[in-house]
Amino acid sequence: MRLRALLDTDALGLRLLGGEDELDRTVRGVMTTDLRDPSRYLSGGELVLTGLAWRRDAADSDTFVRILVQAGVAALAAGEAELGNVPDDLVLACARNRLPLFAVHESVAFATITEHVVRQVSGERAGDLAAVVDRHRRMMTSGPAGGGPDVVLDLLGSDLDLRAWVLSPTGRLIAGSKTAGPGLPADVCAKLAAEHLAAARTGRRGPHRLTLGSTTYSLFPVRSSGRSPQASRDVRETVLSDWLLAVEADAGDWPEERLDLLQGVTQLIAVERDRRDAARTVRRRLAQEVLELVQTGAAPAEIAARLRVAAPVLLPGLGAAPHWQVVVARVEWDGGDIEGGAVAQSLLEEILVDPLSPGPEPSDRIAVAHTGEEAIALVPLPAVSTEHDGSETGVLADVLLESVRDPLAAGLDDDGRVTLGVSAAVHSAEGLRGALEEARHARRVAAARPGRVCAAGHQELASHVLLLPFVPDDVRRAFTARLLDPLRDYDRRHRAELIPTLEAFLDCDGSWTRCATRLHLHVNTLRYRVGRIEQLTSRDLSRLEDKLDFFLALRMS
């Protein structure tokens, strides 16, 4: 607002004492102070209100006015309640420094002026920002990108003094306004994303509010442009892929105009999100073509040629063909009537990005295809190094979901699951088919585990024990009952400890001496017990097949 507008408002009781030529100055805020040096609290453009308690003699006026001018304030308004009038020395100091000066009648409270200025400035800022947002939206929807989410977030910071961030559904920081500082801590991002996803699953309308410590955040969903909240048949089709706008403010008492403005901001961010997804088309197509060649049994030379095309797209400037890993993901919902492939594709593109990497660019190094319920990622590794323990670095299943588990669990609620499998790194086209099957099998191992969000890696496929979860329950029960029930019955009747003896015997690889020592038995006593086990089960513990059957039965029990 302009200084001139203050004089046109009779209720403010302002009288101009000097600075008539400066009344077109813009007022960006208001501050009340009686400090001798309030400069640390001034940022420029304020109307400063003072009761003159800082003034002890005439010399103080010139010092005070120079401090205000150096801080870039718009004008000074002095109250008449303390001294009865505004001292001449203050009028002269303001005139010398070209600072507009108002007198405030003793009947008018500073709070009245403050409320009026704040209301007017906020309304004008919102109107100006709405116009800028609308113009920016038209530019982005009709032409090249307008600078990404950061541009509109900077507008929120500069024009409405709002700190704001764009987050992915996994809690990764996509963008933030310059006034928001270096960014939100990772744990805060994860909590905001979890609250957003949990609220979306319950059907609550945004903005959702969450208070962490002494700070309140308002969360606005960022839906694909052109899609209304009712456009999706089921919220589960999009809940794990939509971004969110987090604003450091309590929007509970905001007027409709400001809420509408923030909705416009989310639509603008959605345009950029859709533009980013469109840019992924090439990478997704590359992944689809490579995987189709792998699954149809194409010649390795043909697959290798396609990989040579993919490598420079995914890793620009790479001199040699990289190693590759395959990651398979599924998103499944109870009832099975929602196709999860597209959501799994979007989610996998996000999960495979380092959670501490801001912005959308890091995900441009990953190619993900989807077929039906399954998403498959082709992950290039510039180099595969070996750690001191001999293990290879790359995508590790045990840390892949660590930072995103809580947000995803909130979005999955009690009727959804995310399972992932990770292959070992391969360095040639010939290895991709095996890597794909390895990743798929690892995902099935993860699916056999409890929990809403599970992953398994190729390192976990080295033991046949991991096959046991895939045996049907009725087969498991029949198998273990046939081998172990006779021993359990005998132990109950005679306290013979045949089951512990069997476990120790197998654990000692059939060594009579080591097993007897472990159980503190004479070897003849051990031979008697093993003989009784063989008699009751009609098995021979000297045969490898029978040892393996007992081993599996004990594991499944």
Coordinates of C-alpha atoms in Angstrom, one line a residue:
M1 CA 0.0 0.0 0.0
R2 CA 1.0 3.6 -0.4
L3 CA 1.7 6.1 2.4
R4 CA -0.9 8.4 0.8
A5 CA -3.6 5.8 1.5
L6 CA -3.0 6.1 5.3
L7 CA -4.0 9.8 5.2
D8 CA -7.2 8.9 3.4
T9 CA -8.3 6.7 6.3
D10 CA -9.9 9.0 8.9
A11 CA -10.2 6.2 11.5
L12 CA -6.4 6.1 11.8
G13 CA -6.1 9.7 13.1
L14 CA -2.9 10.4 11.3
R15 CA -1.7 14.0 10.6
L16 CA 1.2 14.6 8.1
L17 CA 4.0 16.7 9.6
G18 CA 6.5 16.4 6.8
G19 CA 7.4 14.5 3.7
E20 CA 4.5 15.4 1.4
D21 CA 6.7 14.7 -1.7
E22 CA 7.4 11.1 -0.5
L23 CA 3.8 9.9 0.0
D24 CA 4.0 7.5 -3.0
R25 CA 6.4 5.3 -1.0
T26 CA 5.2 1.7 -0.6
V27 CA 4.5 0.3 2.8
R28 CA 5.5 -3.4 3.2
G29 CA 4.9 -3.8 6.9
V30 CA 4.5 -2.1 10.3
M31 CA 6.6 -2.1 13.5
T32 CA 6.1 -0.5 16.9
T33 CA 9.3 0.3 18.8
D34 CA 10.7 2.6 21.5
L35 CA 14.2 1.2 21.2
R36 CA 17.0 3.7 20.7
D37 CA 18.4 1.5 17.9
P38 CA 15.7 -0.8 16.4
S39 CA 17.8 -1.5 13.2
R40 CA 18.3 -5.2 13.9
Y41 CA 14.5 -5.7 13.7
L42 CA 14.0 -3.7 10.4
S43 CA 14.1 -5.1 6.9
G44 CA 13.0 -2.1 4.9
G45 CA 9.6 -0.7 3.8
E46 CA 8.1 -0.5 7.3
L47 CA 5.9 2.2 8.8
V48 CA 7.5 2.6 12.2
L49 CA 5.3 3.6 15.2
T50 CA 6.9 5.0 18.2
G51 CA 5.7 6.5 21.6
L52 CA 9.0 8.6 21.8
A53 CA 10.2 6.8 25.0
W54 CA 13.7 6.6 23.4
R55 CA 14.0 10.5 23.4
R56 CA 15.9 12.1 26.3
D57 CA 17.0 15.3 24.6
A58 CA 16.9 17.0 21.2
A59 CA 20.1 15.3 20.0
D60 CA 18.5 11.9 20.2
S61 CA 16.0 12.7 17.4
D62 CA 18.7 13.1 14.7
T63 CA 20.4 9.8 15.7
F64 CA 17.1 7.9 15.7
V65 CA 16.0 9.2 12.3
R66 CA 19.3 8.4 10.7
I67 CA 19.1 4.8 11.9
L68 CA 15.6 4.5 10.4
V69 CA 16.7 6.0 7.0
Q70 CA 19.7 3.6 6.8
A71 CA 17.3 0.7 7.4
G72 CA 15.1 1.8 4.5
V73 CA 11.9 2.4 6.4
A74 CA 9.0 4.0 4.5
A75 CA 7.9 6.5 7.2
L76 CA 7.7 7.3 10.9
A77 CA 4.5 7.8 12.9
A78 CA 5.0 9.4 16.4
G79 CA 2.3 9.2 19.1
E80 CA 1.2 12.4 20.9
A81 CA 0.0 10.7 24.1
E82 CA 3.4 10.9 25.9
L83 CA 4.4 14.5 25.2
G84 CA 1.2 16.1 24.0
N85 CA 2.7 16.9 20.7
V86 CA 5.6 15.8 18.4
P87 CA 8.9 17.7 19.3
D88 CA 10.1 20.2 16.7
D89 CA 13.6 18.6 16.8
L90 CA 12.1 15.3 15.5
V91 CA 10.2 17.2 12.7
L92 CA 13.4 18.9 11.6
A93 CA 15.4 15.7 11.7
C94 CA 12.9 13.9 9.5
A95 CA 12.8 16.9 7.1
R96 CA 16.6 16.9 6.8
N97 CA 16.6 13.1 6.0
R98 CA 13.6 13.2 3.7
L99 CA 11.7 10.8 6.0
P100 CA 7.9 11.2 6.0
L101 CA 6.6 11.9 9.5
F102 CA 3.0 11.5 10.8
A103 CA 1.5 12.4 14.2
V104 CA -0.8 9.9 15.8
H105 CA -3.7 11.4 17.8
E106 CA -3.7 10.3 21.4
S107 CA -7.1 8.7 21.0
V108 CA -5.8 6.2 18.4
A109 CA -4.1 3.0 19.6
F110 CA -1.1 1.8 17.7
A111 CA -2.8 -1.6 17.5
T112 CA -5.5 0.0 15.3
I113 CA -3.0 1.3 12.8
T114 CA -1.0 -2.0 12.9
E115 CA -4.1 -4.1 12.1
H116 CA -5.2 -1.8 9.3
V117 CA -1.7 -1.8 7.6
V118 CA -1.3 -5.6 8.0
R119 CA -4.7 -6.3 6.5
Q120 CA -4.2 -4.0 3.6
V121 CA -0.6 -5.2 2.8
S122 CA -1.6 -8.9 3.0
G123 CA -4.5 -8.4 0.7
E124 CA -2.5 -6.5 -1.8
R125 CA 0.3 -9.1 -1.6
A126 CA -2.1 -12.0 -2.1
G127 CA -3.7 -10.2 -5.1
D128 CA -0.3 -9.5 -6.7
L129 CA 0.9 -13.0 -6.1
A130 CA -2.3 -14.5 -7.5
A131 CA -1.7 -12.5 -10.7
V132 CA 1.9 -13.6 -10.9
V133 CA 0.9 -17.3 -10.3
D134 CA -1.8 -17.1 -12.9
R135 CA 0.6 -15.6 -15.4
H136 CA 3.3 -18.1 -14.6
R137 CA 0.8 -21.0 -15.0
R138 CA -0.3 -19.8 -18.4
M139 CA 3.3 -19.6 -19.5
M140 CA 4.1 -23.1 -18.3
T141 CA 1.1 -24.7 -19.8
S142 CA 1.6 -23.1 -23.2
G143 CA 5.3 -23.1 -23.6
P144 CA 8.7 -24.1 -22.1
A145 CA 9.2 -24.7 -18.4
G146 CA 9.1 -21.6 -16.2
G147 CA 11.8 -22.5 -13.8
G148 CA 10.3 -25.4 -11.8
P149 CA 8.7 -25.4 -8.4
D150 CA 11.4 -23.2 -6.9
V151 CA 10.2 -20.1 -8.8
V152 CA 6.7 -20.2 -7.3
L153 CA 8.0 -21.1 -3.9
D154 CA 10.2 -18.0 -4.0
L155 CA 7.1 -16.0 -4.8
L156 CA 5.4 -17.3 -1.7
G157 CA 8.5 -16.4 0.4
S158 CA 9.0 -12.9 -1.0
D159 CA 5.3 -11.8 -1.3
L160 CA 3.6 -13.7 1.5
D161 CA 6.5 -14.4 3.9
L162 CA 5.7 -18.1 3.7
R163 CA 8.4 -20.7 4.0
A164 CA 7.4 -23.6 1.8
W165 CA 8.8 -26.9 0.4
V166 CA 7.7 -29.5 -2.1
L167 CA 8.1 -33.1 -0.9
S168 CA 7.7 -36.5 -2.6
P169 CA 5.4 -39.1 -1.0
T170 CA 8.5 -40.7 0.4
G171 CA 9.5 -37.5 2.2
R172 CA 12.3 -36.5 -0.2
L173 CA 12.9 -32.8 -0.6
I174 CA 12.0 -31.8 -4.2
A175 CA 12.2 -28.0 -3.9
G176 CA 12.2 -25.2 -1.4
S177 CA 11.9 -21.4 -1.4
K178 CA 15.1 -19.4 -0.9
T179 CA 13.6 -17.9 2.2
A180 CA 13.1 -21.4 3.6
G181 CA 16.8 -21.7 4.3
P182 CA 18.9 -24.9 3.6
G183 CA 15.9 -27.2 3.8
L184 CA 14.0 -29.4 6.2
P185 CA 15.7 -32.1 8.3
A186 CA 15.2 -35.6 6.8
D187 CA 13.2 -36.8 9.8
V188 CA 10.8 -33.8 9.6
C189 CA 10.3 -34.5 5.9
A190 CA 9.5 -38.1 6.6
K191 CA 7.0 -37.1 9.3
L192 CA 5.3 -34.6 7.1
A193 CA 5.0 -37.1 4.3
A194 CA 3.6 -39.7 6.6
E195 CA 1.0 -37.3 7.9
H196 CA 0.0 -36.3 4.4
L197 CA -0.4 -40.0 3.2
A198 CA -2.3 -41.0 6.4
A199 CA -4.7 -38.1 5.9
A200 CA -5.2 -38.8 2.2
R201 CA -6.1 -42.4 3.0
T202 CA -8.8 -41.3 5.5
G203 CA -10.3 -39.0 2.8
R204 CA -9.8 -35.8 4.8
R205 CA -9.7 -32.7 2.8
G206 CA -6.5 -30.7 2.7
P207 CA -4.8 -28.7 3.9
H208 CA -3.7 -31.2 6.7
R209 CA -2.0 -29.6 9.7
L210 CA 0.8 -31.1 11.8
T211 CA 2.7 -29.5 14.7
L212 CA 6.2 -30.7 15.3
G213 CA 7.7 -29.1 18.4
S214 CA 6.7 -25.5 18.3
T215 CA 6.2 -25.3 14.5
T216 CA 3.0 -25.9 12.7
Y217 CA 2.9 -27.1 9.1
S218 CA 0.0 -27.1 6.6
L219 CA 0.1 -29.7 3.9
F220 CA -1.5 -29.3 0.5
P221 CA -1.7 -32.2 -1.9
V222 CA -0.2 -31.7 -5.4
R223 CA -2.3 -33.7 -7.8
S224 CA -1.6 -34.2 -11.5
S225 CA -2.7 -31.1 -13.4
G226 CA -6.2 -31.4 -14.8
R227 CA -7.3 -34.0 -12.2
S228 CA -9.8 -33.1 -9.5
P229 CA -9.8 -35.0 -6.2
Q230 CA -12.8 -36.9 -7.5
A231 CA -11.3 -37.8 -10.8
S232 CA -9.6 -41.0 -9.5
R233 CA -11.9 -43.9 -8.8
D234 CA -9.9 -44.9 -5.8
V235 CA -7.4 -42.8 -3.7
R236 CA -5.1 -45.8 -3.6
E237 CA -4.4 -45.4 -7.3
T238 CA -2.4 -42.2 -6.7
V239 CA -1.7 -41.8 -3.0
L240 CA 1.8 -43.2 -3.3
S241 CA 2.8 -41.0 -6.3
D242 CA 1.3 -37.5 -5.5
W243 CA 3.7 -34.8 -4.3
L244 CA 2.8 -32.4 -1.4
L245 CA 3.3 -28.7 -0.6
A246 CA 4.4 -28.2 3.0
V247 CA 3.9 -24.6 4.3
E248 CA 5.3 -23.4 7.6
A249 CA 2.0 -21.9 8.8
D250 CA -1.3 -22.8 10.4
A251 CA -3.8 -22.6 7.6
G252 CA -6.7 -23.4 9.9
D253 CA -7.8 -19.7 10.2
W254 CA -6.9 -18.6 6.7
P255 CA -9.5 -16.9 4.6
E256 CA -10.8 -18.6 1.5
E257 CA -8.9 -16.2 -0.8
R258 CA -5.6 -17.3 0.6
L259 CA -6.5 -21.0 0.5
D260 CA -7.6 -20.6 -3.1
L261 CA -4.2 -19.0 -3.8
L262 CA -2.3 -21.9 -2.3
Q263 CA -4.5 -24.3 -4.3
G264 CA -3.4 -22.4 -7.4
V265 CA 0.2 -22.8 -6.4
T266 CA -0.2 -26.6 -6.1
Q267 CA -1.7 -26.6 -9.6
L268 CA 1.3 -24.8 -10.9
I269 CA 3.6 -27.3 -9.2
A270 CA 1.5 -30.1 -10.7
V271 CA 2.2 -28.8 -14.2
E272 CA 5.9 -29.0 -13.5
R273 CA 5.5 -32.5 -12.1
D274 CA 3.6 -33.6 -15.2
R275 CA 6.3 -32.0 -17.3
R276 CA 9.0 -34.0 -15.4
D277 CA 7.0 -37.2 -15.9
A278 CA 6.7 -36.6 -19.6
A279 CA 10.5 -36.1 -19.8
R280 CA 10.9 -39.6 -18.3
T281 CA 9.1 -41.2 -21.3
V282 CA 12.4 -41.8 -23.1
R283 CA 14.0 -43.6 -20.1
R284 CA 10.9 -45.6 -19.5
R285 CA 10.7 -46.7 -23.1
L286 CA 14.4 -47.7 -23.0
A287 CA 13.7 -49.9 -20.0
Q288 CA 10.7 -51.4 -21.6
E289 CA 12.6 -52.3 -24.8
V290 CA 15.5 -53.8 -23.0
L291 CA 13.3 -55.9 -20.7
E292 CA 11.2 -57.1 -23.6
L293 CA 14.3 -58.3 -25.4
V294 CA 15.5 -60.1 -22.2
Q295 CA 12.2 -61.8 -21.5
T296 CA 11.7 -62.9 -25.1
G297 CA 15.1 -64.6 -25.3
A298 CA 16.7 -62.2 -27.7
A299 CA 20.3 -62.6 -28.7
P300 CA 22.8 -61.1 -26.3
A301 CA 24.3 -59.0 -29.1
E302 CA 20.8 -57.4 -29.7
I303 CA 20.4 -56.7 -26.0
A304 CA 23.9 -55.3 -25.7
A305 CA 23.2 -52.9 -28.6
R306 CA 20.1 -51.6 -26.8
L307 CA 22.2 -51.2 -23.6
R308 CA 24.7 -49.1 -25.5
V309 CA 21.9 -46.8 -26.4
A310 CA 20.6 -46.6 -22.9
A311 CA 23.9 -46.0 -21.1
P312 CA 24.6 -42.4 -22.5
V313 CA 21.0 -41.4 -21.8
L314 CA 21.1 -42.5 -18.2
L315 CA 24.7 -41.7 -17.5
P316 CA 25.8 -38.8 -19.7
G317 CA 29.6 -38.6 -20.3
L318 CA 30.2 -42.2 -19.2
G319 CA 33.2 -43.6 -21.1
A320 CA 32.5 -47.3 -20.7
A321 CA 29.5 -49.5 -20.4
P322 CA 28.3 -49.6 -16.8
H323 CA 27.3 -52.4 -14.6
W324 CA 23.6 -52.9 -14.2
Q325 CA 21.3 -53.9 -11.4
V326 CA 17.7 -54.9 -11.7
V327 CA 15.1 -54.0 -9.0
V328 CA 11.6 -55.4 -9.1
A329 CA 8.7 -53.9 -7.1
R330 CA 5.0 -54.6 -6.6
V331 CA 2.3 -52.5 -4.9
E332 CA -0.6 -54.7 -3.9
W333 CA -3.9 -53.9 -2.2
D334 CA -6.4 -56.2 -0.5
G335 CA -9.1 -57.3 -2.8
G336 CA -6.8 -57.2 -5.9
D337 CA -9.0 -55.0 -8.0
I338 CA -6.5 -52.1 -8.3
E339 CA -3.7 -52.4 -10.9
G340 CA -0.5 -51.4 -9.1
G341 CA 2.0 -51.4 -11.9
A342 CA 1.9 -47.7 -12.8
V343 CA 2.0 -46.7 -9.1
A344 CA 4.9 -49.1 -8.5
Q345 CA 6.7 -47.6 -11.4
S346 CA 6.4 -44.0 -10.1
L347 CA 7.2 -45.2 -6.5
L348 CA 10.3 -47.1 -7.7
E349 CA 11.6 -44.1 -9.6
E350 CA 11.4 -42.2 -6.3
I351 CA 12.7 -44.9 -3.9
L352 CA 15.9 -45.5 -6.0
V353 CA 16.9 -41.9 -5.5
D354 CA 19.2 -41.0 -2.6
P355 CA 16.8 -39.5 0.0
L356 CA 19.3 -36.7 0.7
S357 CA 19.4 -35.7 -3.0
P358 CA 17.2 -32.6 -3.5
G359 CA 15.4 -31.8 -6.7
P360 CA 14.0 -34.1 -9.4
E361 CA 17.2 -34.5 -11.4
P362 CA 18.8 -37.5 -9.6
S363 CA 15.8 -39.7 -10.7
D364 CA 16.8 -39.0 -14.3
R365 CA 19.5 -41.7 -13.9
I366 CA 17.0 -44.5 -13.6
A367 CA 14.9 -46.3 -16.2
V368 CA 11.7 -48.1 -14.9
A369 CA 9.2 -50.1 -16.9
H370 CA 6.0 -51.7 -15.7
T371 CA 3.9 -54.6 -16.9
G372 CA 0.6 -55.2 -15.1
E373 CA 1.3 -55.4 -11.4
E374 CA 5.1 -55.3 -11.6
A375 CA 7.6 -52.5 -12.0
I376 CA 11.1 -53.3 -13.1
A377 CA 14.0 -50.8 -12.8
L378 CA 17.2 -50.9 -14.8
V379 CA 19.8 -49.2 -12.6
P380 CA 23.1 -48.2 -14.1
L381 CA 26.2 -48.3 -11.9
P382 CA 29.1 -46.2 -13.1
A383 CA 31.5 -48.6 -11.3
V384 CA 31.1 -51.5 -9.0
S385 CA 33.6 -51.4 -6.2
T386 CA 34.4 -54.1 -3.7
E387 CA 34.4 -53.4 0.0
H388 CA 37.0 -54.8 2.4
D389 CA 34.7 -57.7 3.3
G390 CA 34.4 -58.7 -0.4
S391 CA 30.9 -57.5 -0.9
E392 CA 29.9 -55.3 -3.9
T393 CA 28.5 -51.8 -3.5
G394 CA 25.4 -50.6 -5.4
V395 CA 21.7 -50.8 -4.6
L396 CA 21.4 -52.6 -1.2
A397 CA 18.0 -54.1 -0.3
D398 CA 18.5 -53.7 3.4
V399 CA 19.0 -49.9 3.2
L400 CA 16.7 -49.2 0.2
L401 CA 13.6 -48.7 2.2
E402 CA 15.1 -47.5 5.5
S403 CA 14.3 -43.8 5.1
V404 CA 10.9 -44.2 3.4
R405 CA 9.4 -47.0 5.4
D406 CA 7.3 -44.9 7.8
P407 CA 5.8 -42.6 5.1
L408 CA 4.9 -45.6 2.9
A409 CA 3.4 -47.5 5.8
A410 CA 1.1 -44.6 6.5
G411 CA 0.0 -44.5 2.8
L412 CA -0.5 -48.3 2.7
D413 CA -2.6 -48.1 5.9
D414 CA -3.8 -51.7 6.7
D415 CA -4.7 -52.9 3.2
G416 CA -1.6 -52.4 1.1
R417 CA 1.9 -53.8 0.7
V418 CA 5.1 -52.7 -1.1
T419 CA 7.6 -55.5 -1.8
L420 CA 11.0 -55.1 -3.6
G421 CA 13.7 -57.5 -4.8
V422 CA 17.2 -56.5 -5.8
S423 CA 19.6 -58.4 -8.1
A424 CA 23.4 -58.6 -8.0
A425 CA 25.3 -56.3 -10.4
V426 CA 25.9 -57.7 -13.9
H427 CA 28.3 -56.3 -16.5
S428 CA 27.0 -57.8 -19.7
A429 CA 23.8 -58.4 -21.7
E430 CA 24.1 -62.2 -21.0
G431 CA 23.7 -61.5 -17.3
L432 CA 20.5 -59.5 -17.4
R433 CA 18.1 -62.5 -17.7
G434 CA 19.5 -64.0 -14.6
A435 CA 19.5 -60.7 -12.8
L436 CA 15.8 -60.2 -13.6
E437 CA 14.9 -63.6 -12.3
E438 CA 17.1 -63.1 -9.3
A439 CA 15.3 -59.8 -8.5
R440 CA 11.9 -61.4 -9.0
H441 CA 12.7 -64.2 -6.7
A442 CA 14.1 -61.9 -4.1
R443 CA 10.9 -59.9 -4.2
R444 CA 8.9 -63.2 -3.6
V445 CA 11.2 -63.8 -0.5
A446 CA 10.3 -60.2 0.7
A447 CA 6.6 -60.9 0.1
A448 CA 6.8 -64.0 2.4
R449 CA 7.9 -61.8 5.3
P450 CA 5.6 -59.9 7.7
G451 CA 5.2 -56.2 7.3
R452 CA 3.7 -53.6 4.9
V453 CA 7.1 -52.6 3.4
C454 CA 9.7 -55.3 2.7
A455 CA 12.7 -55.8 0.6
A456 CA 15.2 -58.6 -0.1
G457 CA 18.5 -58.7 -2.0
H458 CA 20.5 -61.3 -3.9
Q459 CA 22.7 -61.9 -0.9
E460 CA 19.8 -63.5 0.8
L461 CA 19.2 -66.1 -1.9
A462 CA 22.2 -68.2 -1.0
S463 CA 20.4 -70.5 1.4
H464 CA 17.7 -73.1 0.6
V465 CA 16.1 -72.2 3.9
L466 CA 14.6 -69.1 2.2
L467 CA 12.5 -71.4 0.0
L468 CA 10.6 -72.7 3.0
P469 CA 8.1 -69.8 3.1
F470 CA 6.8 -70.7 -0.3
V471 CA 5.7 -74.2 0.8
P472 CA 1.9 -74.4 1.3
D473 CA 0.8 -74.5 4.9
D474 CA -0.9 -77.9 4.6
V475 CA 2.1 -79.4 3.0
R476 CA 4.4 -78.0 5.8
R477 CA 2.1 -79.4 8.5
A478 CA 1.9 -82.8 7.0
F479 CA 5.6 -83.0 6.4
T480 CA 6.6 -82.0 9.9
A481 CA 4.0 -84.1 11.5
R482 CA 5.1 -87.3 9.7
L483 CA 8.7 -86.8 10.8
L484 CA 8.6 -85.1 14.2
D485 CA 5.2 -86.1 15.9
P486 CA 6.5 -89.6 16.8
L487 CA 9.5 -88.1 18.4
R488 CA 7.5 -85.5 20.3
D489 CA 5.1 -88.1 21.6
Y490 CA 7.9 -90.3 22.8
D491 CA 9.6 -87.3 24.5
R492 CA 6.3 -86.5 26.3
R493 CA 6.0 -90.0 27.6
H494 CA 9.6 -90.8 28.4
R495 CA 11.4 -87.4 28.7
A496 CA 14.0 -88.8 26.3
E497 CA 14.9 -85.5 24.7
L498 CA 15.0 -87.0 21.2
I499 CA 14.2 -83.7 19.5
P500 CA 17.1 -81.8 21.2
T501 CA 19.3 -84.7 20.4
L502 CA 18.3 -84.6 16.7
E503 CA 18.9 -80.9 16.5
A504 CA 22.4 -81.2 18.1
F505 CA 23.3 -84.2 15.9
L506 CA 22.4 -82.3 12.7
D507 CA 24.1 -79.1 13.9
C508 CA 27.3 -81.1 14.5
D509 CA 27.2 -82.5 10.9
G510 CA 26.6 -86.1 12.2
S511 CA 29.8 -86.2 14.3
W512 CA 29.3 -88.6 17.2
T513 CA 32.1 -87.2 19.3
R514 CA 31.3 -83.5 18.9
C515 CA 27.6 -84.1 19.5
A516 CA 28.2 -86.2 22.6
T517 CA 30.5 -83.6 24.0
R518 CA 28.0 -80.8 23.3
L519 CA 25.2 -82.8 25.1
H520 CA 27.4 -84.0 27.9
L521 CA 26.5 -87.6 27.0
H522 CA 28.5 -90.8 26.6
V523 CA 28.8 -91.7 22.9
N524 CA 26.9 -95.0 23.5
T525 CA 24.0 -93.0 25.0
L526 CA 24.0 -90.8 22.0
R527 CA 24.0 -93.9 19.7
Y528 CA 21.0 -95.3 21.6
R529 CA 19.0 -92.1 21.2
V530 CA 19.8 -91.8 17.4
G531 CA 18.8 -95.4 17.0
R532 CA 15.5 -94.7 18.7
I533 CA 14.9 -91.7 16.4
E534 CA 15.5 -93.9 13.3
Q535 CA 13.3 -96.7 14.7
L536 CA 10.3 -94.3 15.4
T537 CA 10.6 -92.6 12.0
S538 CA 11.8 -95.3 9.7
R539 CA 14.6 -93.1 8.6
D540 CA 18.4 -93.5 8.4
L541 CA 20.4 -90.6 9.8
S542 CA 23.5 -91.9 7.9
R543 CA 21.8 -91.0 4.6
L544 CA 22.1 -87.4 3.3
E545 CA 18.5 -87.3 2.1
D546 CA 17.1 -88.3 5.5
K547 CA 19.3 -85.8 7.3
L548 CA 18.1 -83.0 5.0
D549 CA 14.4 -84.0 5.5
F550 CA 14.9 -83.8 9.3
F551 CA 16.7 -80.5 9.0
L552 CA 13.9 -79.0 6.9
A553 CA 11.2 -80.4 9.2
L554 CA 12.9 -78.8 12.2
R555 CA 13.1 -75.4 10.4
M556 CA 9.5 -75.5 9.3
S557 CA 8.3 -76.4 12.8

